[in-house]
JSON list of C-alpha atoms in Angstrom, two decimals:
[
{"chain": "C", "resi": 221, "resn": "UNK", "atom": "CA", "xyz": [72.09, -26.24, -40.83]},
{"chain": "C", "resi": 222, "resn": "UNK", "atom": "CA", "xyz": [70.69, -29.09, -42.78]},
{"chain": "C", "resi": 223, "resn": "UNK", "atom": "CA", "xyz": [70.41, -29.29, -46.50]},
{"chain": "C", "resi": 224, "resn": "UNK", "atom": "CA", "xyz": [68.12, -31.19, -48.97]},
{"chain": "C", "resi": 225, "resn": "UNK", "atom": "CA", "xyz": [67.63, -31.14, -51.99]},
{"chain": "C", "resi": 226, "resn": "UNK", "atom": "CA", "xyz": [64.15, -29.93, -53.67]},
{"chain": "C", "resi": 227, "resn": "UNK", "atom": "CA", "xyz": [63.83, -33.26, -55.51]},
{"chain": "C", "resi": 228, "resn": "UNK", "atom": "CA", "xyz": [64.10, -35.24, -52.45]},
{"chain": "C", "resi": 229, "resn": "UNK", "atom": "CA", "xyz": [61.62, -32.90, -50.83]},
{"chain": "C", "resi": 230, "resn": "UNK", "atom": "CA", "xyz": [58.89, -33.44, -53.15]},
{"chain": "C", "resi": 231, "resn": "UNK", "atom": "CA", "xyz": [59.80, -37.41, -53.15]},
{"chain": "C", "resi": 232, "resn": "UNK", "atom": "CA", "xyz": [59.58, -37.74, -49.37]},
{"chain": "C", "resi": 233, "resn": "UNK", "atom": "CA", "xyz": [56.80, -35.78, -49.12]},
{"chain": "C", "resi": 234, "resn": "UNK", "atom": "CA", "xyz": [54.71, -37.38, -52.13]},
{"chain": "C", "resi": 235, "resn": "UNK", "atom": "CA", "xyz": [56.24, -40.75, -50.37]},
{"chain": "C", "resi": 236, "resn": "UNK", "atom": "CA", "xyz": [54.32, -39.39, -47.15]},
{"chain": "C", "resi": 237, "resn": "UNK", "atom": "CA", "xyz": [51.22, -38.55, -49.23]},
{"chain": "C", "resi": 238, "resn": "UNK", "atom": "CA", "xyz": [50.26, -42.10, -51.38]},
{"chain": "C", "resi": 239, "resn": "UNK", "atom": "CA", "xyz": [51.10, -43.83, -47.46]},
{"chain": "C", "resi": 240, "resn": "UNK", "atom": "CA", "xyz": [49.24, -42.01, -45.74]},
{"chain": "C", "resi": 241, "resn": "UNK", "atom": "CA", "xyz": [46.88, -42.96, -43.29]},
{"chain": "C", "resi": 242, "resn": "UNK", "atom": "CA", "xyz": [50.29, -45.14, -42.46]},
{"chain": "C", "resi": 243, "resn": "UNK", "atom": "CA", "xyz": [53.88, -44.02, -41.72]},
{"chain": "C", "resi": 244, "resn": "UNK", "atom": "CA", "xyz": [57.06, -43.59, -43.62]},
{"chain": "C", "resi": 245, "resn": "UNK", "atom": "CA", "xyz": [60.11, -44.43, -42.07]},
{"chain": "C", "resi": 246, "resn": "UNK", "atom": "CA", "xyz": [63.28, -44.70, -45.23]},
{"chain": "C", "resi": 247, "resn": "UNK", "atom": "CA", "xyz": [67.18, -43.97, -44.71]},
{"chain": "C", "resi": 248, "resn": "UNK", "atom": "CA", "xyz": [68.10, -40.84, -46.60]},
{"chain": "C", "resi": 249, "resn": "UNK", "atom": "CA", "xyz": [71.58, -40.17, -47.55]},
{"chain": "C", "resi": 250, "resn": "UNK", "atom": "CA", "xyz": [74.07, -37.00, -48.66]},
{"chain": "C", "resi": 251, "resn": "UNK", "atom": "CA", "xyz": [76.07, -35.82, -51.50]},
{"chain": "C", "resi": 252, "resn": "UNK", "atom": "CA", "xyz": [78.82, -33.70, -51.02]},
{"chain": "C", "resi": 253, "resn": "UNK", "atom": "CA", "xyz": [77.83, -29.94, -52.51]},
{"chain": "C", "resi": 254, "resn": "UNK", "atom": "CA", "xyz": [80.34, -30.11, -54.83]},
{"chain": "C", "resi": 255, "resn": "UNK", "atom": "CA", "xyz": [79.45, -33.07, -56.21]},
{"chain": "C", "resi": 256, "resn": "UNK", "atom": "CA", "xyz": [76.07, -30.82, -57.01]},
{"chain": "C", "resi": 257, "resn": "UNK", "atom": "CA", "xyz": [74.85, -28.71, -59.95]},
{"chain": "C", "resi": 258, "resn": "UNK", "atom": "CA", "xyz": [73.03, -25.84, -58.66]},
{"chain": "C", "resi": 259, "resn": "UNK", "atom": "CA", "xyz": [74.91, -26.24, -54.97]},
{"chain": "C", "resi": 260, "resn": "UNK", "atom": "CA", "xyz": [77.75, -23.39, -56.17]},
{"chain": "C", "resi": 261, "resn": "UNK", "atom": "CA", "xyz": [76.32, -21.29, -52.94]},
{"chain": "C", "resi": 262, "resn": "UNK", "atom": "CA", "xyz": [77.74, -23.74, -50.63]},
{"chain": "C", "resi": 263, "resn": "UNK", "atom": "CA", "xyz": [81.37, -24.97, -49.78]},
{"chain": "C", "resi": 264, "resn": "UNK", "atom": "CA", "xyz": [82.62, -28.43, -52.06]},
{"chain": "C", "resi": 265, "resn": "UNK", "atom": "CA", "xyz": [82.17, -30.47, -48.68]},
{"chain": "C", "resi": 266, "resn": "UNK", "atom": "CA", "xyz": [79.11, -29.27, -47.08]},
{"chain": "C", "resi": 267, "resn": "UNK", "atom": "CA", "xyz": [76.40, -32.70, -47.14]},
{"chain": "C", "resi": 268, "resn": "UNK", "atom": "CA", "xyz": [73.48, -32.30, -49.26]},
{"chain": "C", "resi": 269, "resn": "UNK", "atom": "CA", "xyz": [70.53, -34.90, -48.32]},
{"chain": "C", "resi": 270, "resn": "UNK", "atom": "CA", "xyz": [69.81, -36.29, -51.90]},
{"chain": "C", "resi": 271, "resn": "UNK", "atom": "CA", "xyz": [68.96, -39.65, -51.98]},
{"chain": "C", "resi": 272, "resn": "UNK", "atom": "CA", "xyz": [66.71, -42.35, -50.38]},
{"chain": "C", "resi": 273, "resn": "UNK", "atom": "CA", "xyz": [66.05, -46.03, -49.91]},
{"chain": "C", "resi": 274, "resn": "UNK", "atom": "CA", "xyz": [62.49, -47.48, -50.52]},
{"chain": "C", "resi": 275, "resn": "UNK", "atom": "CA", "xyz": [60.52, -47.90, -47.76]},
{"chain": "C", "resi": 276, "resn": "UNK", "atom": "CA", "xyz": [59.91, -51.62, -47.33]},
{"chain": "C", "resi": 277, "resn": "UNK", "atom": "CA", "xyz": [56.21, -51.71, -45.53]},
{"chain": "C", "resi": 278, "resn": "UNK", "atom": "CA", "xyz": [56.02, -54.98, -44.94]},
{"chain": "C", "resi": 279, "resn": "UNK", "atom": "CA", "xyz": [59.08, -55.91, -43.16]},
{"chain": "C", "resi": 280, "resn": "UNK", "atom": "CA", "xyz": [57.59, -57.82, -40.05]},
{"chain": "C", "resi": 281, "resn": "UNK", "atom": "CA", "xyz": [61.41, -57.20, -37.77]},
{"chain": "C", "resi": 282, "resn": "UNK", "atom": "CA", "xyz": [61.49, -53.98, -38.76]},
{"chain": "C", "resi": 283, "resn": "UNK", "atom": "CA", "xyz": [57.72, -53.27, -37.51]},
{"chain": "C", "resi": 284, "resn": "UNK", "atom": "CA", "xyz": [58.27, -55.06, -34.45]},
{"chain": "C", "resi": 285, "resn": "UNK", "atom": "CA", "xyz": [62.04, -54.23, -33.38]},
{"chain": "C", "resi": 286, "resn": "UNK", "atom": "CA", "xyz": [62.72, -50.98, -35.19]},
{"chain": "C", "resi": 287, "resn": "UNK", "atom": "CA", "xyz": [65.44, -52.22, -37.50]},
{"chain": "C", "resi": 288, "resn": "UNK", "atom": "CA", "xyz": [65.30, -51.46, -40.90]},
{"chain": "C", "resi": 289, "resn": "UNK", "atom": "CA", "xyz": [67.35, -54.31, -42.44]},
{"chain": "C", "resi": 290, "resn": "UNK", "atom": "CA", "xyz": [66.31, -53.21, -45.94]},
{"chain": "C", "resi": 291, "resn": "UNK", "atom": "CA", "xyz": [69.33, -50.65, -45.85]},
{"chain": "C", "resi": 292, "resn": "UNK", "atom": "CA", "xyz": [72.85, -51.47, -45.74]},
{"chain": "C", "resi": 293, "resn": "UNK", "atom": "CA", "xyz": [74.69, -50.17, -42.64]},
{"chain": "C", "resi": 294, "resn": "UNK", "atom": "CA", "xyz": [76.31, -47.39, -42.61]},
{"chain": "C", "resi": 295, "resn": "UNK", "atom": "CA", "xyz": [74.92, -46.06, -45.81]},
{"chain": "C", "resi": 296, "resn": "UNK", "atom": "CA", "xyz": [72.60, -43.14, -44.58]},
{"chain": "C", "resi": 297, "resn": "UNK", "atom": "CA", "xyz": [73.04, -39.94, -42.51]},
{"chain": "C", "resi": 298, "resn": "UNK", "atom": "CA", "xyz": [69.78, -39.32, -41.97]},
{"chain": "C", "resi": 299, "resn": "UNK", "atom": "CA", "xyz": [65.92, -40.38, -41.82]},
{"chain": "C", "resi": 300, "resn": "UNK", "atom": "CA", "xyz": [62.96, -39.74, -42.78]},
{"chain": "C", "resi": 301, "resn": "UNK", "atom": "CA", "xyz": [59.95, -40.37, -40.92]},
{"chain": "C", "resi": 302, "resn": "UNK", "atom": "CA", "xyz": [56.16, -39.48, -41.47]},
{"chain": "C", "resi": 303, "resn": "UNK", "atom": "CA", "xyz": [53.82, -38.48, -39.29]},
{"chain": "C", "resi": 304, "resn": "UNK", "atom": "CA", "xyz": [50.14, -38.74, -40.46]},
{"chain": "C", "resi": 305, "resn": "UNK", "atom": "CA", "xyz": [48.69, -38.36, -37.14]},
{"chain": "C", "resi": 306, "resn": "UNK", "atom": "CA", "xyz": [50.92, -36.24, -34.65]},
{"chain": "C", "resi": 307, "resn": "UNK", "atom": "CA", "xyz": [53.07, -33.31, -34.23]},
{"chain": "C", "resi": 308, "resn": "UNK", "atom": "CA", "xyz": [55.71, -31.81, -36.32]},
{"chain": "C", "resi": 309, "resn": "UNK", "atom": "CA", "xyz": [58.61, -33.79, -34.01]},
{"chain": "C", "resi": 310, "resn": "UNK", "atom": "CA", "xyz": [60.59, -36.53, -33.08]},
{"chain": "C", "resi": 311, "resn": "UNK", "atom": "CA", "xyz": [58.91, -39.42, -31.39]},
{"chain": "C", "resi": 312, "resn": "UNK", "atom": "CA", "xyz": [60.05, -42.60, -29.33]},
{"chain": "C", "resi": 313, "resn": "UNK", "atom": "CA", "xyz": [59.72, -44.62, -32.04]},
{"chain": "C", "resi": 314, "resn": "UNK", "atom": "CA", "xyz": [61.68, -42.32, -34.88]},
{"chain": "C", "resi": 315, "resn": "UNK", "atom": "CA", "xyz": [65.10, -43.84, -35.54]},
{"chain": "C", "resi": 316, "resn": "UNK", "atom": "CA", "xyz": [68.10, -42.25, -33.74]},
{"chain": "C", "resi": 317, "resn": "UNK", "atom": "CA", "xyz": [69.88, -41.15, -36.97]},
{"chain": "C", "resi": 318, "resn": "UNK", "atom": "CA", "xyz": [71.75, -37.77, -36.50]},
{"chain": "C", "resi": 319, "resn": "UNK", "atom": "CA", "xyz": [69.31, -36.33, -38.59]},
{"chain": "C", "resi": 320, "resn": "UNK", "atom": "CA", "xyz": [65.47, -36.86, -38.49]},
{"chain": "C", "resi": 321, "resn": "UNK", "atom": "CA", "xyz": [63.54, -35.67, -41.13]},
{"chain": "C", "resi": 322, "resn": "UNK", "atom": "CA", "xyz": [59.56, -35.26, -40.06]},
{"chain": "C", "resi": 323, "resn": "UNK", "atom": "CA", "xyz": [56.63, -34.50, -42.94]},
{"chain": "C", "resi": 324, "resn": "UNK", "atom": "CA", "xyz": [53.22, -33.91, -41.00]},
{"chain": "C", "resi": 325, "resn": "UNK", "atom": "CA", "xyz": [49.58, -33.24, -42.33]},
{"chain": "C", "resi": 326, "resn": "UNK", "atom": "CA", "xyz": [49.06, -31.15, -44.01]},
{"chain": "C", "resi": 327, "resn": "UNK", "atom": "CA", "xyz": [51.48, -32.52, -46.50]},
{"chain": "C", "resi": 328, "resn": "UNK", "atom": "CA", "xyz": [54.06, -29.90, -47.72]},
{"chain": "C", "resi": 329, "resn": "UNK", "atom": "CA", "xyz": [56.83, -28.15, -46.98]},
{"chain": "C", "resi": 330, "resn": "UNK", "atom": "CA", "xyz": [56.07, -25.19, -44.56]},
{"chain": "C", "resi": 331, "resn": "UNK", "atom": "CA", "xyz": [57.56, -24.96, -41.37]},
{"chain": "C", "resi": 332, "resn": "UNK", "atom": "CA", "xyz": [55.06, -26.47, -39.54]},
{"chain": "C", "resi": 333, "resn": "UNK", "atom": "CA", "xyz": [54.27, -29.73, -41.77]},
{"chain": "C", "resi": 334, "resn": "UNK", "atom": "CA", "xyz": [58.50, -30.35, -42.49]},
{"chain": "C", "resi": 335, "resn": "UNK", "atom": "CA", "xyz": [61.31, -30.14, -40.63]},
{"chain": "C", "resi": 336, "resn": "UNK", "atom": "CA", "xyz": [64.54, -31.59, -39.78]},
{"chain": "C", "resi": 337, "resn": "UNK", "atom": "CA", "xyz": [65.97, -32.37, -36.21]},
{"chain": "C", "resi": 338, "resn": "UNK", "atom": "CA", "xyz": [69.07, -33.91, -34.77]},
{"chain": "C", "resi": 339, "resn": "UNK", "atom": "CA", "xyz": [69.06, -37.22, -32.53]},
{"chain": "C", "resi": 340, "resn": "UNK", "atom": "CA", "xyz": [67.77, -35.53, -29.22]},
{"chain": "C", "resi": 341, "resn": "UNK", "atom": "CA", "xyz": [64.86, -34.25, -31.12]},
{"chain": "C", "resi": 342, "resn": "UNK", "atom": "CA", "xyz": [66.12, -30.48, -31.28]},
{"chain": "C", "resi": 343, "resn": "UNK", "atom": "CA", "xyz": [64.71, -28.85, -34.34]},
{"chain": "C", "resi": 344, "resn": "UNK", "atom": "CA", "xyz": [67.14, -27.59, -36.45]},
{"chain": "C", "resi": 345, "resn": "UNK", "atom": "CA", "xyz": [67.52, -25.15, -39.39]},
{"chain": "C", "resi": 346, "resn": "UNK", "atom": "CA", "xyz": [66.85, -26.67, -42.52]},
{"chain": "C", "resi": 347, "resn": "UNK", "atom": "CA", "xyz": [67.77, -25.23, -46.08]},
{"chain": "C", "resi": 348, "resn": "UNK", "atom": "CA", "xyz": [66.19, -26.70, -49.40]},
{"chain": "C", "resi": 349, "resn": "UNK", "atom": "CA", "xyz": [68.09, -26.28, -51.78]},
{"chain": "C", "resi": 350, "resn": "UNK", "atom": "CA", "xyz": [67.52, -26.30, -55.88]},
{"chain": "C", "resi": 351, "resn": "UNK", "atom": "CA", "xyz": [70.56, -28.67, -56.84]},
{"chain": "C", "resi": 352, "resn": "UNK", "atom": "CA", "xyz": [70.77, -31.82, -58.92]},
{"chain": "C", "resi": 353, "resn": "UNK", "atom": "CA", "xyz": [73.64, -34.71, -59.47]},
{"chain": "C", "resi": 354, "resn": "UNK", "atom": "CA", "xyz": [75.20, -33.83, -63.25]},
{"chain": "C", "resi": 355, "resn": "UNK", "atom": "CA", "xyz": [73.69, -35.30, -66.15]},
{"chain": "C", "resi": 356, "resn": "UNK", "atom": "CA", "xyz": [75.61, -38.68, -67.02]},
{"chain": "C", "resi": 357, "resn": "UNK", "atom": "CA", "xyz": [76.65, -39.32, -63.46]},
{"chain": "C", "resi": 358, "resn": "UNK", "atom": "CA", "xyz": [74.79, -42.42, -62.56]},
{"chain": "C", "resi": 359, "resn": "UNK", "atom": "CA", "xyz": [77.57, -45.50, -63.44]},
{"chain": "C", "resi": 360, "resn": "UNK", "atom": "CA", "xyz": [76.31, -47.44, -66.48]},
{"chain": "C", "resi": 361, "resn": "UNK", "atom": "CA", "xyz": [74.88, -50.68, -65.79]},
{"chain": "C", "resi": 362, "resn": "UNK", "atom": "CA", "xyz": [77.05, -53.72, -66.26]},
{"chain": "C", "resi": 363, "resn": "UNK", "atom": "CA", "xyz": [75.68, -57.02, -68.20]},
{"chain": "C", "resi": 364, "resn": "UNK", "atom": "CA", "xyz": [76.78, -60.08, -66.70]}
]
């Protein structure tokens, strides 16, 4: 089972939206449920996709090679793709992470315009779910 948050739902997909007619492709990363208001439902260490990096368009190696060197290594389990002409799946060119995330036209979240899948393109059960980091628990900017 994956699970995403609703806010990240409605990002990604409103991300998918404004690009269309062109593609998406941004790391997404998890919180652990219990890190999670709203998340009580699940156990403390069950992943939660709830964050993203910004896409970054107009990196040329990226667009050529595939490599998205606009997020650090290591820091996402997942990605997020869009697909504003094609099928609701995972393509040649979609990263490899362990989890895809695919938004299609028409631009939502039913089954057949979002969906998550693992590496070999397998669709998999996906759960959104209405939770949120506490208030307050972003770390306060330092000044230098």
């Amino acid at each position: 089972m994956v699970y995403i948050t609703r806010a990240l739902v409605d990002v990604l997909v409103d991300l998918a939206r404004e690009a269309d007619p062109d593609p998406v492709s941004t790391g997404i990363s998890t919180t652990p449920a219990g890190n999670l208001e709203g998340a009580e439902e699940l156990s403390a260490e069950t992943a939660v996709f709830t964050d993203f990096y910004l896409p970054d368009p107009g990196n040329p190696v990226n667009a050529v090679f595939g490599v998205d060197l606009t997020t650090p290594a290591g820091q996402t389990q997942g990605q997020f793709v869009s697909h504003p002409v094609g099928e609701l799946e995972v393509t040649k060119r979609d990263d490899l992470a362990p989890v895809i995330v695919v938004a299609t036209l028409p631009w939502g979240t039913g089954e057949d315009s979002f969906g998550a899948f693992n590496r070999l393109g397998e669709r998999q059960p996906l759960s959104i779910v209405d939770a949120r980091a506490p208030d307050g628990s972003l770390p306060e900017e330092s000044s230098v």
